Amino acid sequence: MAAPEAYTIAQVPLVAHSFSPDRSAIALSTNSNEASIYARDGYEWQPISTLAQHDKLVTSIDWAPTTDRIVTCAQDRNAYVWTKEADPSNPSQIVWKPTLVVLKINRAATQVRWSPLENKFAVASGARSICVCSFDEEMNWWASKQLKKPIRSTVLSIDWHPNNVLLAAGSADMKARVFSTFLKEIDKKPPANVWGDKFPWNTVCGEYNSPGGGWVHAVGFSPSGDALAFAGHDSTITIVYPAAPAVITLKGTNLPYLTLTWTAEDALVAAGHDCQPVLFSGIPAGWKAICSLDDANGPRSSSFASSASTPRSATGPGGGGGPPVGRLNNAAFNRFREADSRGTSSIPGTPSSPGGSGLFGGSPTSGVGGDKELLTIHQNTITSVRPYEWGPNGNVTKVSTTGVDGKLVLWPVSTSGGLAPKMMIR
Amino acid sequence: MAMDFRKINIDQYDEDKLLEEELYEPDPRDPETVLAEAKQKAAGVRGFISKGDIVGALSSILENAPYGPKVDDAKIITLQSLLLILNSTKPVDIPAIIKALPSDAHDTLMKYLYKAMAMPGYADVNSGALLTWHEKVRTYT
């Protein structure tokens, strides 16, 4: 199994991320009112564009894979749809042109997602509503319609069903709901499925409680749409199969999950305050946690610091730009590199020198001991996990995570749907 | 003062504001029933303790614990019985007892531990015992 690829993109939290369709670029929110696009450059990510139009923190970004448009939403109660255009002054460059979407909400927007057919997008907001926006050809603008009842508090997360009409929403009123967002100008009547047969606008096809009473941070439909998973702040993950009918609750003993994504019809990856993604797998009869994708004892690729953000990155022999293989990719090498760049060591018997040694005396991390680092790759909460790569059978083979530590990590996920014991492959 | 308007809680005037009661399923039993049940359980607990059956005592007091508004008396009675149980248990036995309880009971027990910790001078609140129980429940789950 390949090792996870870790990149330190910024020294600030990465609130949201979304990859371009070919995965050569990533749009990120760097905890500010600008969204940035970074492009892959060898083993690093370089900033190439800035999407600066919002007045407040950009809370969510989604990059549509087929139509190549980006939608961003922010705490300034607005959303913008960005389309690519050639720069008039420099035709070989591309520029992203924003189009304002008037959402008519009086609180911050929390998450935005394109629908599967990319003709609509939904914006979850703190105004206790979800705005479903579609393009009105006649007026040449994005019109928004709000789903309000029976939401009683901020909507924290949303996920689309493959039929382009049903939308799952997790809210701070401790409930996960499935809504119909049927718009008669845009959608064709969807065929009956496990969630119901009639879907007029704002129908609630299902409402589920978080078992211990916690905000529902993340929701997700399975690839077929026949199951719904949601993660609550009470450290539980619940999977609902309306057809069975079955509601399976997994009570965790660890910190709550903030984000999840399905990797196969019977597997999902959840991540959050524990700073590591965990794989869960199961069937309507039962689910369980399989393993963490972050195996502290396995081979690790050395973290690559983006040169734009850390001017004094560790450029020891092969440390900054080499491929993550061989003798340079192990715990012993990392220890010596830590000792060199941070002036501290976790090697028994060696005196640590908090003042920094040699070349990197002025490093901003001098004084932080090696043992203050977490054993996981992410050093802080993971804010977002999204599918990165698919295998030949349609299952997700890699997921990407971004966290409050400013890192982007790509994790390989077992290709056989999660039921094959991942531990045996090491 | 001109600046005091900033301290007004405008959400209290919102017709559609979120009430705490909307966030959970209301207890189907009415307050008198809950109070009677709590008193009954308190009496039962004394019996369990005299027989030395701590697991039985805890299971009965933690099951269907009173919650919601209007049942504060029942909550106090339940807390007092629970404190009695916790104080009568030898520290050595605690891990085995916790293991024997269902996981829902662990959650309710934790809630009562925190409730008791918030009242340090109250009746038989023994902070040392509370901390021991807290640590054992935490390490078990």
XYZ file of N, CA, C and O in Angstrom, chain A residues 195-262:
272
model
N -36.185 6.524 -0.824
C -36.514 7.659 0.029
C -37.965 8.104 -0.139
O -38.458 8.953 0.591
N -38.660 7.584 -1.125
C -40.065 7.976 -1.293
C -40.462 7.921 -2.746
O -39.664 7.582 -3.626
N -41.745 8.261 -3.052
C -42.129 8.283 -4.469
C -42.504 9.657 -4.952
O -42.385 9.933 -6.123
N -42.971 10.544 -4.063
C -43.300 11.885 -4.543
C -42.318 12.867 -3.911
O -42.090 12.832 -2.707
N -41.804 13.765 -4.723
C -40.808 14.687 -4.196
C -41.084 16.146 -4.526
O -40.285 16.795 -5.174
N -42.209 16.690 -4.116
C -42.384 18.119 -4.364
C -41.369 18.917 -3.567
O -40.803 18.419 -2.595
N -41.145 20.147 -3.953
C -40.167 21.029 -3.296
C -40.363 21.043 -1.770
O -41.464 21.120 -1.280
N -39.252 20.943 -1.038
C -39.225 21.028 0.426
C -39.882 19.847 1.145
O -40.225 19.948 2.310
N -40.058 18.707 0.466
C -40.544 17.521 1.179
C -39.407 17.004 2.038
O -38.265 16.939 1.596
N -39.752 16.624 3.267
C -38.733 16.025 4.122
C -38.873 14.508 3.995
O -39.840 13.927 4.482
N -37.929 13.884 3.300
C -38.053 12.448 3.048
C -37.559 11.612 4.223
O -37.730 10.408 4.247
N -36.907 12.259 5.184
C -36.425 11.500 6.328
C -35.835 12.479 7.322
O -35.225 13.480 6.927
N -36.023 12.204 8.611
C -35.439 13.068 9.632
C -34.884 12.158 10.714
O -35.608 11.297 11.227
N -33.601 12.309 11.034
C -32.971 11.401 11.981
C -32.283 12.195 13.066
O -31.651 13.202 12.811
N -32.389 11.662 14.297
C -31.765 12.338 15.425
C -30.344 11.882 15.630
O -30.009 10.732 15.400
N -29.554 12.804 16.131
C -28.226 12.420 16.558
C -28.422 11.741 17.911
O -29.033 12.302 18.800
N -27.941 10.503 18.090
C -28.332 9.708 19.273
C -28.027 10.344 20.629
O -28.852 10.300 21.517
N -26.844 10.939 20.787
C -26.528 11.491 22.099
C -26.833 12.963 22.183
O -26.498 13.631 23.148
N -27.428 13.494 21.120
C -27.718 14.924 21.107
C -26.484 15.739 20.789
O -25.904 16.369 21.658
N -26.045 15.713 19.539
C -24.894 16.534 19.197
C -25.141 17.131 17.836
O -25.877 16.562 17.034
N -24.502 18.246 17.551
C -24.634 18.846 16.225
C -24.234 17.823 15.170
O -23.289 17.068 15.350
N -24.955 17.820 14.076
C -24.601 16.898 12.999
C -23.619 17.628 12.088
O -24.000 18.528 11.348
N -22.351 17.251 12.178
C -21.304 17.997 11.445
C -21.198 17.596 9.989
O -20.768 18.392 9.174
N -21.484 16.339 9.695
C -21.243 15.868 8.336
C -22.335 14.893 7.933
O -22.806 14.108 8.747
N -22.745 14.975 6.662
C -23.714 14.010 6.137
C -23.177 13.531 4.799
O -22.412 14.235 4.139
N -23.598 12.334 4.395
C -23.171 11.845 3.083
C -24.088 10.734 2.620
O -24.446 9.859 3.411
N -24.454 10.773 1.341
C -25.190 9.666 0.736
C -24.172 8.662 0.228
O -23.088 9.020 -0.224
N -24.535 7.375 0.228
C -23.658 6.372 -0.345
C -23.654 6.576 -1.866
O -24.530 7.253 -2.389
N -22.701 5.971 -2.580
C -22.629 6.204 -4.034
C -23.950 5.936 -4.778
O -24.270 6.637 -5.728
N -24.737 4.961 -4.337
C -25.999 4.692 -5.027
C -27.107 5.581 -4.505
O -28.161 5.697 -5.113
N -26.897 6.192 -3.334
C -27.930 7.024 -2.732
C -28.879 6.249 -1.846
O -29.796 6.818 -1.266
N -28.681 4.929 -1.710
C -29.620 4.150 -0.911
C -29.334 4.159 0.572
O -30.086 3.584 1.353
N -28.234 4.765 0.975
C -27.935 4.841 2.406
C -27.446 6.244 2.710
O -26.903 6.929 1.846
N -27.664 6.661 3.973
C -27.220 7.985 4.392
C -26.382 7.800 5.643
O -26.773 7.060 6.547
N -25.228 8.464 5.709
C -24.408 8.411 6.923
C -24.299 9.820 7.462
O -24.232 10.779 6.692
N -24.297 9.969 8.790
C -24.028 11.276 9.355
C -23.206 11.146 10.636
O -23.311 10.144 11.355
N -22.385 12.170 10.868
C -21.503 12.162 12.027
C -21.941 13.281 12.960
O -22.192 14.402 12.509
N -22.035 12.978 14.229
C -22.504 13.966 15.179
C -21.428 14.364 16.168
O -20.413 13.684 16.316
N -21.655 15.461 16.855
C -20.673 15.925 17.829
C -20.651 15.059 19.073
O -19.800 15.204 19.932
N -21.597 14.106 19.165
C -21.560 13.182 20.291
C -20.680 11.977 19.969
O -20.831 10.911 20.546
N -19.749 12.171 19.047
C -18.792 11.128 18.654
C -19.465 9.900 18.078
O -18.969 8.798 18.228
N -20.625 10.083 17.436
C -21.257 8.904 16.837
C -21.267 9.048 15.331
O -21.234 10.146 14.791
N -21.333 7.882 14.681
C -21.596 7.871 13.239
C -22.848 7.019 13.083
O -22.936 5.926 13.649
N -23.822 7.535 12.373
C -25.063 6.774 12.178
C -25.224 6.512 10.700
O -25.010 7.399 9.880
N -25.604 5.287 10.364
C -25.858 4.948 8.958
C -27.323 4.540 8.860
O -27.801 3.707 9.634
N -28.026 5.147 7.921
C -29.452 4.882 7.759
C -29.700 4.177 6.439
O -29.246 4.636 5.393
N -30.417 3.066 6.485
C -30.846 2.377 5.267
C -32.361 2.433 5.261
O -33.000 1.614 5.941
N -32.979 3.357 4.554
C -34.436 3.458 4.627
C -35.154 2.248 4.052
O -36.286 1.955 4.417
N -34.487 1.523 3.168
C -35.150 0.380 2.541
C -35.296 -0.784 3.500
O -36.269 -1.532 3.440
N -34.315 -0.955 4.400
C -34.287 -2.188 5.230
C -35.505 -2.362 6.139
O -36.070 -3.446 6.151
N -35.996 -1.423 6.936
C -35.327 -0.166 7.333
C -34.363 -0.413 8.481
O -34.645 -1.199 9.379
N -33.226 0.224 8.429
C -32.246 0.009 9.495
C -31.541 1.330 9.807
O -31.254 2.103 8.895
N -31.321 1.553 11.098
C -30.547 2.721 11.515
C -29.447 2.180 12.422
O -29.728 1.663 13.498
N -28.203 2.254 11.967
C -27.102 1.680 12.744
C -26.294 2.811 13.344
O -25.861 3.705 12.630
N -26.094 2.757 14.660
C -25.332 3.809 15.331
C -24.022 3.249 15.836
O -23.998 2.217 16.495
N -22.934 3.931 15.514
C -21.625 3.517 16.014
C -21.190 4.567 17.023
O -20.967 5.703 16.647
N -21.101 4.181 18.282
C -20.685 5.154 19.291
C -19.190 5.073 19.428
O -18.649 4.012 19.740
N -18.508 6.200 19.184
C -17.058 6.149 19.272
C -16.582 6.568 20.651
O -17.274 7.249 21.381
N -15.366 6.139 20.996
C -14.800 6.572 22.266
C -13.775 7.661 22.007
O -13.056 8.078 22.894
N -13.689 8.103 20.755
C -12.698 9.110 20.434
C -13.387 10.440 20.170
O -14.580 10.569 20.363
N -12.613 11.406 19.723
C -13.153 12.745 19.537
C -14.084 12.773 18.324
O -13.984 11.946 17.436
N -15.012 13.750 18.285
C -16.017 13.766 17.224
C -15.421 13.927 15.830
O -14.351 14.500 15.650
N -16.148 13.408 14.827
C -15.763 13.566 13.433
C -16.450 14.792 12.875
O -17.607 15.065 13.191
N -15.736 15.530 12.014
C -16.310 16.738 11.434
C -16.683 16.574 9.973
O -17.399 17.396 9.414
N -16.159 15.537 9.341
C -16.356 15.414 7.908
C -16.300 13.942 7.517
O -15.612 13.144 8.171
N -17.065 13.562 6.491
C -16.994 12.170 6.052
C -17.249 12.086 4.551
O -17.826 12.990 3.950
N -16.786 10.990 3.959
C -17.064 10.749 2.557
C -17.142 9.242 2.330
O -16.370 8.478 2.929
N -18.079 8.804 1.505
C -18.188 7.375 1.205
C -17.116 7.005 0.175
O -16.842 7.759 -0.750
